[in-house]
Amino acid sequence: MAPHAIVILTGAGISAESGLATFRDPDGIWARHRIEDVATPEAWRRDPAKVTGFYNARRRQLLDPAVAPNPAHHALVRLEQAWPGDFLLVTQNVDNLHDRAGSHRLIHMHGELARVRCTSCGAEAPWLADVEPASACPACGATGSLRPAVVWFGEMPLEMERIARALTECDVFIAIGTSGAVYPAAGFVGEARAAGAHTMEVNLEPSDVRSRFHEARHGPAATLVPALVEELLAAR
Ligand code: APR
């Protein structure tokens, strides 16, 4: 029998213990900002300075020495390296903690905070500094045209065909630290189940979509994920 294929989906909960706020918890980002003010193409057209300021503040957190990959990010690198079958990590997170931990078979379906895209020429570039009004596109030199390379509400998530293929072919699907409130990611468990995969939720508490999964583990990701990875590797 071929080794099992595994798809992992992560959300903001996996980075919570690294010091980054989630979105929908009581102290989350969407309790302090309105989505329609900072995370839509309309918001960007209406008030680019406000949107840029919101993402500058979040990007600055990535440079905070206290913000670093936690044991859950590291455990997923170990799984990627030791798992004998196909492996794909899909993250909704725009932070760079999976990358910094060393994940490679990784899709940032909602884009990346540490990159910008030029609305003038379309080029993307790595970017860890603040975006200022005078910031010039490294490719075409235009100023005032750099937007964060993240997927806003109303925009299409990235690499959806590759993700759909992996879901169709997977035997195990695990969602970690995500509330299941945002589509299309919230629909992945259904796609994986329809394809015959065993599905598991790993979250601080039962999410609103807990019943869609065969199995669930509840508690902090930095504790549960390393234990789960060892279990998966022992049973392979
Ligand atoms: N360990 C595990 N899970 C946790 C932890 C933790 N330490 N802390 C919080 N959680 C859980 C919360 O209980 C919640 O169910 O993580 C989940 C985070 O949910 P959201 O804040 O809704 O984040 P996410 O699911 O990633 O949001 C999806 O919404 O606004 C957008 O684009 C944004 O990618 C994001 C998308």
Coordinates of C-alpha atoms and ligand atoms in Angstrom, one line a residue:
M1 CA 0.0 0.0 0.0
A2 CA 1.3 3.5 -0.8
P3 CA 2.1 5.6 2.2
H4 CA -0.7 7.9 3.3
A5 CA -1.0 11.4 2.0
I6 CA -1.6 14.1 4.5
V7 CA -2.9 17.7 4.2
I8 CA -2.6 20.1 7.2
L9 CA -4.5 23.4 7.3
T10 CA -3.4 26.0 9.8
G11 CA -5.0 29.2 11.1
A12 CA -4.2 32.0 13.4
G13 CA -4.5 29.7 16.5
I14 CA -1.2 28.1 15.7
S15 CA 0.6 31.4 16.0
A16 CA -1.2 32.6 19.1
E17 CA 1.4 31.2 21.5
S18 CA 4.1 33.0 19.4
G19 CA 2.4 36.3 20.5
L20 CA 0.3 37.0 17.4
A21 CA -3.3 37.8 17.9
T22 CA -6.0 35.6 16.3
F23 CA -8.9 37.3 14.4
R24 CA -12.2 36.1 16.1
D25 CA -11.3 35.6 19.7
P26 CA -12.6 38.3 22.1
D27 CA -9.2 40.1 22.0
G28 CA -8.7 39.3 18.3
I29 CA -7.9 41.6 15.4
W30 CA -11.5 41.9 14.2
A31 CA -12.5 43.1 17.7
R32 CA -10.3 46.1 17.2
H33 CA -10.7 46.8 13.5
R34 CA -13.5 46.6 11.0
I35 CA -12.8 44.2 8.1
E36 CA -14.4 46.6 5.7
D37 CA -12.0 49.4 6.8
V38 CA -8.7 47.5 6.4
A39 CA -9.0 44.2 4.6
T40 CA -11.0 44.7 1.3
P41 CA -10.0 46.1 -2.1
E42 CA -12.6 48.9 -1.5
A43 CA -10.9 49.9 1.7
W44 CA -7.6 50.1 -0.2
R45 CA -9.1 52.3 -2.9
R46 CA -10.9 54.5 -0.4
D47 CA -8.1 55.0 2.2
P48 CA -4.8 53.4 1.2
A49 CA -3.0 55.1 4.1
K50 CA -5.3 53.5 6.7
V51 CA -4.9 50.0 5.1
T52 CA -1.1 50.5 4.8
G53 CA -0.9 51.5 8.4
F54 CA -2.8 48.4 9.6
Y55 CA -0.5 46.1 7.7
N56 CA 2.7 48.1 8.7
A57 CA 1.8 47.5 12.3
R58 CA 1.2 43.8 11.8
R59 CA 4.4 43.4 9.7
R60 CA 6.5 45.2 12.4
Q61 CA 5.4 42.4 14.8
L62 CA 7.3 39.9 12.6
L63 CA 10.5 41.8 13.6
D64 CA 9.8 41.6 17.3
P65 CA 12.4 39.2 18.8
A66 CA 9.7 37.8 21.1
V67 CA 7.7 36.7 18.1
A68 CA 9.2 33.4 16.9
P69 CA 8.0 29.9 15.7
N70 CA 6.6 27.8 18.6
P71 CA 6.8 24.0 19.1
A72 CA 3.7 23.5 16.9
H73 CA 5.4 25.2 13.9
H74 CA 8.6 23.1 14.6
A75 CA 6.6 19.9 14.9
L76 CA 5.1 20.4 11.5
V77 CA 8.6 20.7 10.0
R78 CA 9.5 17.4 11.6
L79 CA 6.3 15.8 10.2
E80 CA 7.1 17.2 6.7
Q81 CA 10.7 15.8 6.9
A82 CA 9.8 12.4 8.3
W83 CA 6.4 11.6 6.7
P84 CA 6.9 8.9 4.0
G85 CA 3.9 9.9 1.9
D86 CA 2.7 13.1 0.2
F87 CA 2.6 16.1 2.6
L88 CA 1.1 19.6 2.1
L89 CA 0.8 22.3 4.6
V90 CA -1.7 25.0 3.7
T91 CA -1.8 28.1 5.9
Q92 CA -4.3 30.9 6.1
N93 CA -1.7 32.8 8.1
V94 CA 0.1 35.7 6.5
D95 CA 2.8 35.6 9.2
N96 CA 6.2 34.0 8.3
L97 CA 6.4 31.6 11.3
H98 CA 6.0 28.4 9.2
D99 CA 8.7 29.6 6.8
R100 CA 11.0 30.6 9.6
A101 CA 10.5 27.2 11.3
G102 CA 11.6 25.6 8.0
S103 CA 8.5 24.4 6.3
H104 CA 8.9 24.0 2.5
R105 CA 5.9 22.1 1.2
L106 CA 3.8 25.2 2.2
I107 CA 1.1 27.2 0.6
H108 CA 0.2 30.7 1.9
M109 CA -3.3 30.7 0.6
H110 CA -4.0 34.2 2.0
G111 CA -0.7 35.6 0.9
E112 CA 2.2 36.9 3.0
L113 CA 2.7 40.0 5.2
A114 CA 6.4 40.0 4.4
R115 CA 5.8 40.7 0.7
V116 CA 4.4 43.6 -1.3
R117 CA 2.8 43.8 -4.7
C118 CA 3.0 46.8 -7.0
T119 CA -0.4 47.8 -8.3
S120 CA 1.3 49.6 -11.1
C121 CA 3.5 46.8 -12.7
G122 CA 2.2 43.7 -10.8
A123 CA 5.6 42.7 -9.5
E124 CA 6.0 41.2 -6.0
A125 CA 8.9 41.6 -3.7
P126 CA 10.0 40.6 -0.2
W127 CA 9.4 43.5 2.2
L128 CA 9.9 43.7 5.9
A129 CA 10.0 47.4 6.4
D130 CA 7.1 49.8 6.7
V131 CA 5.5 50.8 3.4
E132 CA 5.7 54.6 3.3
P133 CA 4.1 57.0 0.7
A134 CA 7.6 57.4 -0.8
S135 CA 8.4 53.7 -1.0
A136 CA 9.3 52.8 -4.5
C137 CA 8.5 49.5 -6.3
P138 CA 11.9 47.6 -6.6
A139 CA 10.8 46.5 -10.1
C140 CA 9.4 49.6 -11.8
G141 CA 10.2 52.5 -9.4
A142 CA 6.6 53.7 -9.1
T143 CA 5.8 55.3 -5.7
G144 CA 2.5 55.0 -3.8
S145 CA 1.7 51.8 -5.6
L146 CA 2.8 49.1 -3.1
R147 CA 0.1 47.1 -1.4
P148 CA 0.6 44.1 1.0
A149 CA 0.7 40.8 -0.9
V150 CA -2.2 39.4 1.1
V151 CA -5.5 38.2 -0.1
W152 CA -8.3 40.5 1.0
F153 CA -12.0 39.7 1.5
G154 CA -13.5 39.6 -2.0
E155 CA -10.2 38.4 -3.6
M156 CA -9.3 34.9 -4.7
P157 CA -7.1 32.8 -2.4
L158 CA -3.9 31.5 -3.9
E159 CA -3.0 28.1 -5.4
M160 CA -6.6 26.8 -5.1
E161 CA -6.1 24.2 -7.9
R162 CA -3.1 22.7 -6.2
I163 CA -4.9 22.6 -2.9
A164 CA -8.0 21.0 -4.4
R165 CA -5.9 18.3 -5.9
A166 CA -4.1 17.6 -2.7
L167 CA -7.5 17.4 -0.8
T168 CA -8.9 14.9 -3.4
E169 CA -5.8 12.7 -2.9
C170 CA -5.3 12.9 0.8
D171 CA -6.0 10.2 3.4
V172 CA -5.6 12.4 6.5
F173 CA -6.7 16.0 6.8
I174 CA -5.9 18.0 10.0
A175 CA -7.1 21.6 10.7
I176 CA -5.1 23.4 13.4
G177 CA -6.1 26.6 15.1
T178 CA -8.8 27.8 12.8
S179 CA -12.3 28.8 13.6
G180 CA -13.7 27.5 10.2
A181 CA -15.5 30.8 9.7
V182 CA -13.9 31.8 6.4
Y183 CA -14.4 30.1 3.0
P184 CA -12.9 28.5 1.0
A185 CA -10.6 27.1 3.7
A186 CA -13.6 26.2 5.9
G187 CA -14.8 23.9 3.1
F188 CA -11.6 21.9 3.0
V189 CA -12.7 19.4 5.6
G190 CA -15.8 18.6 3.5
E191 CA -13.7 18.1 0.4
A192 CA -11.3 15.9 2.2
R193 CA -14.1 13.8 3.8
A194 CA -15.8 13.4 0.4
A195 CA -12.5 12.0 -0.9
G196 CA -12.4 9.5 1.9
A197 CA -9.9 11.1 4.3
H198 CA -9.9 10.8 8.0
T199 CA -10.4 14.3 9.4
M200 CA -9.2 15.9 12.7
E201 CA -9.7 19.3 14.3
V202 CA -7.0 20.5 16.7
N203 CA -8.1 23.8 18.4
L204 CA -8.0 25.5 21.7
E205 CA -11.7 24.7 22.1
P206 CA -14.4 23.0 20.0
S207 CA -14.9 25.3 16.9
D208 CA -18.4 26.0 15.5
V209 CA -17.6 23.5 12.8
R210 CA -16.3 20.7 15.1
S211 CA -19.1 18.3 13.9
R212 CA -17.7 18.2 10.4
F213 CA -14.6 16.4 11.6
H214 CA -14.3 12.7 12.5
E215 CA -12.1 13.5 15.5
A216 CA -11.0 16.5 17.6
R217 CA -8.3 17.4 20.1
H218 CA -8.8 20.5 22.2
G219 CA -6.1 22.5 23.9
P220 CA -3.1 24.8 23.0
A221 CA -1.5 24.0 19.7
A222 CA 2.1 24.3 21.0
T223 CA 1.3 21.3 23.3
L224 CA -1.0 19.2 21.2
V225 CA 0.7 19.4 17.8
P226 CA 4.1 18.0 18.9
A227 CA 2.3 15.1 20.6
L228 CA 0.1 14.5 17.6
V229 CA 3.1 14.5 15.2
E230 CA 4.9 11.9 17.3
E231 CA 1.7 9.8 17.3
L232 CA 1.4 10.1 13.5
L233 CA 5.0 9.2 12.9
A234 CA 4.8 6.2 15.3
A235 CA 1.7 4.8 13.5
R236 CA 3.0 5.4 9.9
Ligands
APR1 N1 -4.0 26.7 20.1 C1 -4.9 26.3 19.3 N2 -6.0 27.0 18.8 C2 -6.1 28.3 19.3 C3 -5.1 28.8 20.2 C4 -4.0 28.0 20.6 N3 -3.1 28.5 21.4 N4 -5.5 30.1 20.4 C5 -6.6 30.3 19.7 N5 -7.0 29.2 19.0 C6 -8.1 29.0 18.1 C7 -9.3 29.8 18.5 O1 -10.1 29.1 19.5 C8 -10.1 29.9 17.2 O2 -11.0 28.9 17.0 O3 -7.7 29.4 16.9 C9 -8.9 29.8 16.1 C10 -8.6 31.1 15.4 O4 -9.7 31.5 14.6 P1 -9.7 32.9 13.8 O5 -9.3 34.0 14.7 O6 -11.1 33.0 13.2 O7 -8.6 32.7 12.7 P2 -8.6 31.9 11.4 O8 -9.5 30.7 11.4 O9 -7.2 31.7 11.0 O10 -9.2 33.0 10.4 C11 -9.3 32.7 9.0 O11 -10.0 34.9 8.6 O12 -10.0 37.2 8.7 C12 -9.4 36.1 8.2 O13 -7.8 36.2 6.6 C13 -8.0 36.0 8.0 O14 -6.8 34.0 7.5 C14 -7.7 34.6 8.4 C15 -9.1 33.9 8.2

